[in-house]
Structure formats: structure tokens, C-alpha cells
Amino acid sequence: MTKTNSDGDRERSGKTSRGGKGAKKTFPVAKEGPRRRATLSDVSQMAGVSNATVSRVLAGNYPVSVTTKNRVMRAVRQLDYVVNAQARALQAGASRTIAFVLHDITGPSFAEAAAGVEEEAARHGRLCVVCTTNGSQERQSKVIDLMRAQGAEAVILIGGADNDEESHGRLVTYARSLAAAGSRLVLCGCPPPREPLPVTVIDYDNEAGAYAATAHLLSQGHRRILFVGKGEGYTTSEARFAGYLRALTSFGIEPDPALQVVVDFSRAASVRAMREVLARRLAFTAVFAASDMTAAGCMQVLREQGRKVPEDVSVVGYDDIPMAIDMTPRLTTVHVPYRELGRAAVRHVMELDPAARQDLDYVVLGTHLMARESVAPPSVEPT
């Protein structure tokens, strides 16, 4: 015979089946099936309170008695109720979404910024959506259009921008179309637009960081400093190159165009560039690499050519990515607060006064030099 237990599962009796000695006993058998996820109503019913009270306890934004809070949290634990910022954002709809758009998430500096965006978005009960473009402007435009259509509260773009009319025109279009839809364009790591636009800009002092790095080399006695990472028309590289030039000028040194290497910020590109520099037998005692990945490539080639860092050549980078302290020697570099950059991007949107949504919101974060073991006074004057 069968009977039904208190949970509604059917079970067999523990009696011995017919067949005499040696017959097997049967034991309770429960139905298998997917477990239903507990809902807010389940929690309120178990705790004996309203749905609104459960929401207040979980949000922590309304005074609730200790007794009531304990009952609610006990029900949450017993029911294994899933409650987190991402789940609430999905349940509330796309209007509680923050989009983070970047070229490539594998880059260590932008990955740090992405972590900051996600942390702050979760703190505000928002879902963070990360989108990559692989450098495609067409892909970037499609992503922004999609986020606008889905009602994202903000679209965050990170990284320097091309400093030309076409790029500026796209920026104007993005900012105005998002604002018209009640969203907000946020620019991270680039200067403010040329005209007043409804955007939030979270920048960091690129030029000051480059000045500090170059001045550090100059103060150690270096006069022939190779700059690797010059790029025209791109805001990040232009600012870092400007800081390099300003430091040379302040020390009374005439910049030498032969010491200015045009290359992107990748390790592979810097390896090729440094090999070409050494093949030309160019005289220098120090390298200012415009990124830490660029510095890593330069140091690789210097080792291949039998040049020691910093005994023969000093090297300074920029960004202070996590691997900077794992290099041998540990890399002197400029620290950029990328995680705070991401946090600030979300925080400023969440705290923006509604009356100021059509205005420019501009913030500049500081940078500072991290002096480590890759810099020393020059052993000999370059010939």
C-alpha cells in the first residue's frame, strides 16, 4: 500500500513484501524533480509579515523592529531565498541596468575599472552589463543604441578617444540620444568634450603622472630618455607625451625627436619598436614607456640584448597594473586608480541631481608615482 507524507510525497509502507524468508523490505521513495525557487511571498508568509516588510528588511532602507527583522531573515535562510543586487535588477527590469563598454576586457587596467563599476552598481542595486567592441566603432554604436532602447540608466565608455571631428560627432550623438531617453553617457579616462553636453566625465591626470615619471628619471641624472608610446590624435597618449615634454623643458633639456617612438600600448608592438631602436644604436640611458605593457615589452628586448635594468637602462611605466610588482626588477610606474574610476562612474550617475541632468559633470582623479627597483642613476653617459 502507499500513503502520502506531510510534504505531499508518496511513500511505500515498510512492510515486508510477500515471498517469505529473504524478501526485501521497501523504503520511502520521494519524487524527483526541480525544486521551486522561493519567492518574496513565501518569505513573508513564513515570517508572518507583509511583502512590503520583507522588502524593507532586505533593502535595509526603512526602520524595522529587531524582532521582525530576525523573523524575516530566519525565513530567508530556511527557504534559501536568493536575494542580491543582480537578481533585484533583473526582476525590476532593464531600467536598473548600468552598461560598461570597453575595447577589450582582457586588458588588466580596464579589467580593474570593470570590477569597480560592478561593485558600485551592485551597491546601488543595479545590474552591470559589460560589453566589448574590439575597437570597432560600428559595434560601439550598436551597443549604445541597444542599451538606449533597453532603458539602461547609464552607458559608461572607458579609454582615451580619437581627437578628431568624426569622433567628436559620434560623442555628441551618443550624449544627446541617451539623454533624450533618460539615460546618461559617462566617459572614463578621457578629457571633457569640446562643448557642453549632458555627460559625466571621470578623468585622471594623465599629464601630471607623465611629468612625475619623467621628472623622476631626470632627478636621477638621466638626460637621454626614450619615450615609447607616442601617438598622435589619441587623447591618452597625447596627454602622457605632453607630460614627458613638459618635464624635459622644465629641466632645460631640448626634446630630441629621435627619442620619441610612435607605437600603440601593446606589449607586442613595443617589442618590435625596441628592437628597431637598438638596431639603430640610438643612445639613451632610460625609457619612459607610456604603459606598463609597453614597459614589459621594452624590458624583454633589453634582456635579450644583454642590457640590465636598471644597471644599464632605467625603465618607467604607466598604469600600475598588478603585474608591475611581479616584474624583475619591480617596475617603477605611475599609479592610476582604475577601480575607483569605475566606482566613481556609477556613483556620480546615481547621485546626480535631476535638475543637472543636462549639464556636464566633470571629475579629475589624481595619479602618483610608485618608485620601485627599475630606476637607478645612469652608470655612464650615453655616447
Coordinates of C-alpha atoms in Angstrom, one line a residue:
M1 CA 0.0 0.0 0.0
T2 CA 1.0 3.6 -0.4
K3 CA 0.5 6.7 1.7
T4 CA 1.2 10.4 1.4
N5 CA 3.6 12.1 3.7
S6 CA 3.3 15.6 5.1
D7 CA 5.2 17.1 2.1
G8 CA 2.9 15.5 -0.4
D9 CA 5.4 12.9 -1.5
R10 CA 4.2 9.3 -1.9
E11 CA 5.9 6.6 0.0
R12 CA 5.6 2.9 0.4
S13 CA 5.0 1.1 3.7
G14 CA 7.9 -0.5 5.4
K15 CA 6.1 -3.9 5.5
T16 CA 7.8 -7.0 4.1
S17 CA 6.5 -7.9 0.7
R18 CA 5.1 -11.4 0.1
G19 CA 7.5 -14.1 -0.8
G20 CA 8.6 -15.4 2.5
K21 CA 12.0 -15.5 4.0
G22 CA 14.6 -13.3 2.4
A23 CA 12.1 -11.0 0.8
K24 CA 13.4 -7.4 0.6
K25 CA 11.8 -4.5 2.5
T26 CA 10.7 -1.4 0.6
F27 CA 11.6 2.0 1.8
P28 CA 10.1 5.5 1.3
V29 CA 10.6 6.8 -2.3
A30 CA 10.4 10.5 -2.9
K31 CA 9.5 12.0 -6.2
E32 CA 12.4 13.7 -8.1
G33 CA 12.0 17.0 -9.8
P34 CA 13.3 20.6 -9.9
R35 CA 13.0 22.5 -6.7
R36 CA 10.8 25.6 -7.0
R37 CA 12.7 28.8 -6.1
A38 CA 11.4 30.5 -3.1
T39 CA 9.6 33.8 -3.7
L40 CA 9.3 37.0 -1.6
S41 CA 5.7 35.9 -0.9
D42 CA 7.0 32.6 0.5
V43 CA 9.3 34.6 2.9
S44 CA 6.5 36.9 4.0
Q45 CA 4.1 34.0 4.6
M46 CA 6.6 32.1 6.7
A47 CA 7.7 35.2 8.7
G48 CA 4.1 36.3 9.2
V49 CA 4.6 39.8 7.7
S50 CA 3.7 41.6 4.5
N51 CA 5.7 41.6 1.3
A52 CA 6.5 45.3 1.8
T53 CA 8.0 44.5 5.2
V54 CA 10.2 41.8 3.7
S55 CA 11.4 44.2 1.0
R56 CA 12.3 46.8 3.7
V57 CA 14.3 44.3 5.7
L58 CA 16.2 43.1 2.7
A59 CA 16.8 46.6 1.4
G60 CA 17.8 48.0 4.8
N61 CA 16.4 51.4 3.9
Y62 CA 13.5 51.6 6.3
P63 CA 13.3 51.2 10.1
V64 CA 12.1 47.7 11.1
S65 CA 12.0 46.2 14.7
V66 CA 14.7 43.8 15.6
T67 CA 12.2 41.1 16.2
T68 CA 10.6 41.5 12.8
K69 CA 13.9 41.6 11.1
N70 CA 15.0 38.4 12.8
R71 CA 11.8 36.6 11.8
V72 CA 12.3 37.7 8.1
M73 CA 16.0 36.7 8.0
R74 CA 15.2 33.3 9.6
A75 CA 12.6 32.7 6.9
V76 CA 15.1 33.8 4.2
R77 CA 17.7 31.2 5.5
Q78 CA 15.2 28.4 5.8
L79 CA 13.8 28.9 2.4
D80 CA 17.2 29.6 0.8
Y81 CA 15.7 32.7 -0.7
V82 CA 18.0 34.3 -3.3
V83 CA 18.4 38.0 -2.9
N84 CA 21.2 40.1 -4.4
A85 CA 21.6 43.2 -6.3
Q86 CA 21.8 41.5 -9.7
A87 CA 18.6 39.5 -9.1
R88 CA 16.7 42.6 -8.0
A89 CA 17.9 44.5 -11.0
L90 CA 16.7 41.7 -13.4
Q91 CA 13.3 41.5 -11.6
A92 CA 12.9 45.3 -11.7
G93 CA 13.5 45.4 -15.5
A94 CA 16.2 46.9 -17.8
S95 CA 15.8 50.4 -16.3
R96 CA 18.0 49.3 -13.4
T97 CA 21.0 48.4 -15.6
I98 CA 24.4 50.1 -16.0
A99 CA 26.3 49.3 -19.2
F100 CA 30.1 49.3 -19.2
V101 CA 31.5 49.4 -22.8
L102 CA 35.2 48.8 -23.5
H103 CA 37.5 47.7 -26.3
D104 CA 38.9 44.6 -24.7
I105 CA 38.2 43.2 -21.2
T106 CA 41.4 41.2 -21.1
G107 CA 43.4 44.4 -20.6
P108 CA 44.4 44.5 -16.9
S109 CA 43.7 48.2 -16.3
F110 CA 40.3 48.1 -17.9
A111 CA 39.5 44.9 -16.0
E112 CA 40.2 46.7 -12.8
A113 CA 37.8 49.5 -13.8
A114 CA 35.2 46.9 -14.7
A115 CA 35.5 45.5 -11.2
G116 CA 34.9 48.9 -9.8
V117 CA 31.8 49.5 -11.9
E118 CA 30.4 46.1 -10.9
E119 CA 31.0 46.7 -7.2
E120 CA 29.4 50.1 -7.2
A121 CA 26.5 49.0 -9.4
A122 CA 25.7 46.1 -7.0
R123 CA 25.9 48.5 -4.1
H124 CA 23.2 50.6 -5.7
G125 CA 21.1 47.6 -6.6
R126 CA 21.9 47.8 -10.3
L127 CA 22.9 45.1 -12.8
C128 CA 26.2 45.7 -14.6
V129 CA 26.3 44.6 -18.2
V130 CA 29.8 44.5 -19.7
C131 CA 30.1 44.9 -23.5
T132 CA 33.3 44.7 -25.6
T133 CA 33.7 46.3 -29.0
N134 CA 37.2 45.1 -30.1
G135 CA 37.9 48.7 -31.2
S136 CA 35.0 48.7 -33.7
Q137 CA 33.1 52.0 -33.9
E138 CA 30.2 50.3 -35.6
R139 CA 30.0 47.7 -32.8
Q140 CA 30.2 50.5 -30.2
S141 CA 27.3 52.4 -31.9
K142 CA 25.2 49.3 -32.0
V143 CA 25.8 48.6 -28.3
I144 CA 24.9 52.1 -27.3
D145 CA 21.7 52.0 -29.4
L146 CA 20.7 48.7 -27.8
M147 CA 21.3 50.0 -24.2
R148 CA 19.4 53.1 -25.0
A149 CA 16.4 51.0 -26.4
Q150 CA 16.5 48.8 -23.3
G151 CA 16.4 51.8 -20.9
A152 CA 19.9 51.5 -19.3
E153 CA 20.4 54.2 -16.6
A154 CA 23.9 54.9 -17.8
V155 CA 26.3 53.8 -20.5
I156 CA 30.0 54.0 -19.5
L157 CA 32.7 54.3 -22.1
I158 CA 36.3 53.8 -20.9
G159 CA 39.6 54.7 -22.5
G160 CA 41.0 57.6 -24.5
A161 CA 39.3 58.7 -27.6
D162 CA 40.4 59.8 -31.1
N163 CA 40.8 63.5 -31.1
D164 CA 39.2 64.3 -34.4
E165 CA 35.9 65.7 -35.7
E166 CA 34.4 62.4 -36.6
S167 CA 34.9 61.0 -33.1
H168 CA 33.6 64.2 -31.5
G169 CA 30.5 64.0 -33.7
R170 CA 29.8 60.5 -32.5
L171 CA 30.2 61.6 -28.9
V172 CA 27.7 64.4 -29.4
T173 CA 25.2 61.9 -30.9
Y174 CA 25.7 59.4 -28.1
A175 CA 25.3 62.0 -25.3
R176 CA 22.2 63.7 -26.7
S177 CA 20.4 60.5 -27.8
L178 CA 21.0 58.8 -24.4
A179 CA 19.9 62.0 -22.5
A180 CA 16.7 62.1 -24.6
A181 CA 15.9 58.6 -23.5
G182 CA 16.5 59.5 -19.8
S183 CA 19.9 57.7 -19.7
R184 CA 23.4 59.2 -19.2
L185 CA 26.6 58.9 -21.1
V186 CA 29.7 58.5 -18.8
L187 CA 33.2 58.9 -20.2
C188 CA 36.1 57.3 -18.2
G189 CA 39.7 58.2 -18.7
C190 CA 39.3 60.9 -21.3
P191 CA 39.1 64.7 -21.2
P192 CA 35.7 66.5 -21.3
P193 CA 34.0 67.2 -24.7
R194 CA 34.7 70.4 -26.6
E195 CA 31.2 71.7 -26.0
P196 CA 28.8 71.5 -23.1
L197 CA 27.0 68.2 -23.3
P198 CA 24.8 66.1 -20.9
V199 CA 27.7 63.8 -19.9
T200 CA 29.6 62.7 -16.8
V201 CA 33.4 62.7 -17.3
I202 CA 35.6 60.8 -14.8
D203 CA 39.1 61.5 -15.8
Y204 CA 42.5 61.1 -14.2
D205 CA 45.5 63.4 -14.5
N206 CA 47.4 61.8 -17.3
E207 CA 49.8 64.6 -18.0
A208 CA 50.7 65.1 -14.3
G209 CA 51.5 61.4 -14.0
A210 CA 53.8 61.5 -17.0
Y211 CA 55.5 64.6 -15.8
A212 CA 56.2 62.9 -12.4
A213 CA 57.6 59.8 -14.1
T214 CA 59.9 61.8 -16.4
A215 CA 61.0 64.2 -13.6
H216 CA 61.9 61.1 -11.5
L217 CA 64.3 59.9 -14.2
L218 CA 65.7 63.4 -14.7
S219 CA 66.3 63.8 -10.9
Q220 CA 68.3 60.6 -11.0
G221 CA 70.6 62.1 -13.6
H222 CA 69.2 60.8 -16.9
R223 CA 69.2 63.2 -19.8
R224 CA 68.7 60.8 -22.8
I225 CA 65.2 59.4 -22.1
L226 CA 63.5 57.4 -24.7
F227 CA 59.7 57.8 -24.9
V228 CA 57.9 54.7 -26.2
G229 CA 54.2 55.1 -26.8
K230 CA 53.8 58.4 -28.7
G231 CA 50.5 58.5 -30.6
E232 CA 49.0 61.5 -32.4
G233 CA 45.3 62.1 -32.3
Y234 CA 44.6 59.9 -29.3
T235 CA 43.9 61.6 -26.0
T236 CA 45.6 59.3 -23.6
S237 CA 48.9 59.0 -25.4
E238 CA 48.9 62.7 -26.3
A239 CA 48.5 63.7 -22.6
R240 CA 51.3 61.3 -21.5
F241 CA 53.6 62.6 -24.2
A242 CA 52.8 66.2 -23.1
G243 CA 53.8 65.4 -19.6
Y244 CA 57.1 64.0 -20.8
L245 CA 57.8 67.1 -22.9
R246 CA 56.9 69.5 -20.1
A247 CA 59.3 67.7 -17.7
L248 CA 62.2 67.9 -20.2
T249 CA 61.5 71.6 -20.7
S250 CA 61.4 72.3 -17.0
F251 CA 64.8 70.7 -16.6
G252 CA 66.2 72.8 -19.5
I253 CA 66.5 69.9 -21.9
E254 CA 65.7 70.2 -25.6
P255 CA 63.4 67.3 -26.7
D256 CA 65.0 65.1 -29.3
P257 CA 62.6 63.7 -31.9
A258 CA 64.9 60.7 -32.4
L259 CA 63.9 59.6 -28.8
Q260 CA 60.2 59.7 -29.5
V261 CA 58.9 56.3 -30.6
V262 CA 55.4 56.1 -32.1
V263 CA 53.7 52.8 -31.1
D264 CA 50.5 51.6 -29.5
F265 CA 50.3 50.4 -25.9
S266 CA 50.6 46.7 -26.5
R267 CA 53.5 44.5 -25.5
A268 CA 54.0 43.0 -29.0
A269 CA 54.2 46.5 -30.6
S270 CA 56.7 47.7 -28.0
V271 CA 58.9 44.6 -28.6
R272 CA 59.1 45.3 -32.3
A273 CA 59.8 49.0 -31.7
M274 CA 62.5 48.4 -29.1
R275 CA 64.3 46.0 -31.4
E276 CA 64.3 48.7 -34.1
V277 CA 65.6 51.3 -31.7
L278 CA 68.5 49.1 -30.6
A279 CA 69.3 48.2 -34.2
R280 CA 69.8 51.9 -34.9
R281 CA 72.2 52.1 -32.0
L282 CA 70.4 55.0 -30.5
A283 CA 72.0 56.4 -27.4
F284 CA 69.8 56.5 -24.2
T285 CA 70.0 55.6 -20.6
A286 CA 66.4 55.5 -19.6
V287 CA 63.0 54.5 -21.1
F288 CA 59.7 56.1 -20.3
A289 CA 57.1 53.6 -21.6
A290 CA 53.6 55.0 -22.0
S291 CA 52.0 51.9 -20.4
D292 CA 53.1 49.0 -18.2
M293 CA 52.6 46.5 -21.0
T294 CA 54.8 48.7 -23.2
A295 CA 57.4 48.7 -20.4
A296 CA 57.2 44.9 -20.2
G297 CA 57.9 44.6 -23.9
C298 CA 60.9 47.0 -23.7
M299 CA 62.4 45.2 -20.7
Q300 CA 62.1 41.9 -22.6
V301 CA 64.1 43.2 -25.5
L302 CA 66.7 44.9 -23.3
R303 CA 67.3 41.5 -21.5
E304 CA 67.6 39.7 -24.9
Q305 CA 70.2 42.2 -25.9
G306 CA 72.2 41.8 -22.7
R307 CA 71.3 45.1 -21.1
K308 CA 70.4 45.0 -17.4
V309 CA 67.6 47.0 -15.8
P310 CA 68.3 49.3 -14.0
E311 CA 72.2 49.0 -14.2
D312 CA 72.4 49.7 -17.9
V313 CA 69.0 51.2 -18.7
S314 CA 66.3 52.5 -16.3
V315 CA 62.6 51.9 -17.1
V316 CA 59.4 53.6 -16.0
G317 CA 55.9 52.5 -17.0
Y318 CA 52.4 53.9 -16.6
D319 CA 49.2 52.4 -15.1
D320 CA 50.5 50.3 -12.2
I321 CA 48.7 47.2 -13.3
P322 CA 49.0 44.2 -10.9
M323 CA 51.8 42.5 -12.8
A324 CA 54.1 45.6 -12.3
I325 CA 55.2 44.3 -8.9
D326 CA 55.9 40.9 -10.4
M327 CA 58.3 42.1 -13.0
T328 CA 62.1 41.7 -12.4
P329 CA 63.0 44.2 -11.2
R330 CA 59.8 45.5 -9.9
L331 CA 58.6 48.3 -12.2
T332 CA 58.6 51.9 -11.2
T333 CA 55.3 53.3 -12.7
V334 CA 52.5 55.8 -12.4
H335 CA 49.6 54.5 -10.4
V336 CA 46.2 55.2 -12.0
P337 CA 43.1 54.5 -9.7
Y338 CA 41.3 52.4 -12.2
R339 CA 39.0 50.7 -9.7
E340 CA 38.0 54.0 -8.2
L341 CA 37.5 55.3 -11.7
G342 CA 34.8 52.6 -12.2
R343 CA 33.2 53.2 -8.9
A344 CA 33.1 57.0 -9.4
A345 CA 31.5 56.5 -12.8
V346 CA 28.5 54.7 -11.3
R347 CA 28.4 56.8 -8.1
H348 CA 28.2 60.1 -9.9
V349 CA 25.3 58.9 -12.1
M350 CA 23.4 57.6 -9.0
E351 CA 23.9 60.8 -7.1
L352 CA 23.4 63.3 -9.9
D353 CA 20.8 66.0 -9.2
P354 CA 17.9 65.5 -11.6
A355 CA 18.0 69.3 -12.2
A356 CA 21.5 68.9 -13.5
R357 CA 21.0 66.0 -16.0
Q358 CA 21.5 68.3 -19.0
D359 CA 24.8 69.7 -17.6
L360 CA 28.4 68.5 -17.8
D361 CA 29.6 66.7 -14.7
Y362 CA 33.4 66.7 -14.7
V363 CA 35.7 65.0 -12.2
V364 CA 39.5 64.5 -12.2
L365 CA 41.2 61.8 -10.1
G366 CA 44.8 62.1 -9.1
T367 CA 47.7 59.9 -10.1
H368 CA 51.0 59.3 -8.3
L369 CA 54.4 57.7 -8.9
M370 CA 55.2 54.3 -7.5
A371 CA 59.0 54.3 -7.2
R372 CA 60.4 50.7 -7.3
E373 CA 63.6 49.0 -8.4
S374 CA 63.6 49.6 -12.2
V375 CA 65.2 53.1 -11.9
A376 CA 68.8 53.9 -10.8
P377 CA 71.3 56.7 -11.7
P378 CA 72.9 56.2 -15.1
S379 CA 76.2 54.2 -14.9
V380 CA 77.8 56.1 -17.8
E381 CA 76.9 59.0 -20.0
P382 CA 75.4 57.8 -23.3
T383 CA 77.6 58.1 -26.4

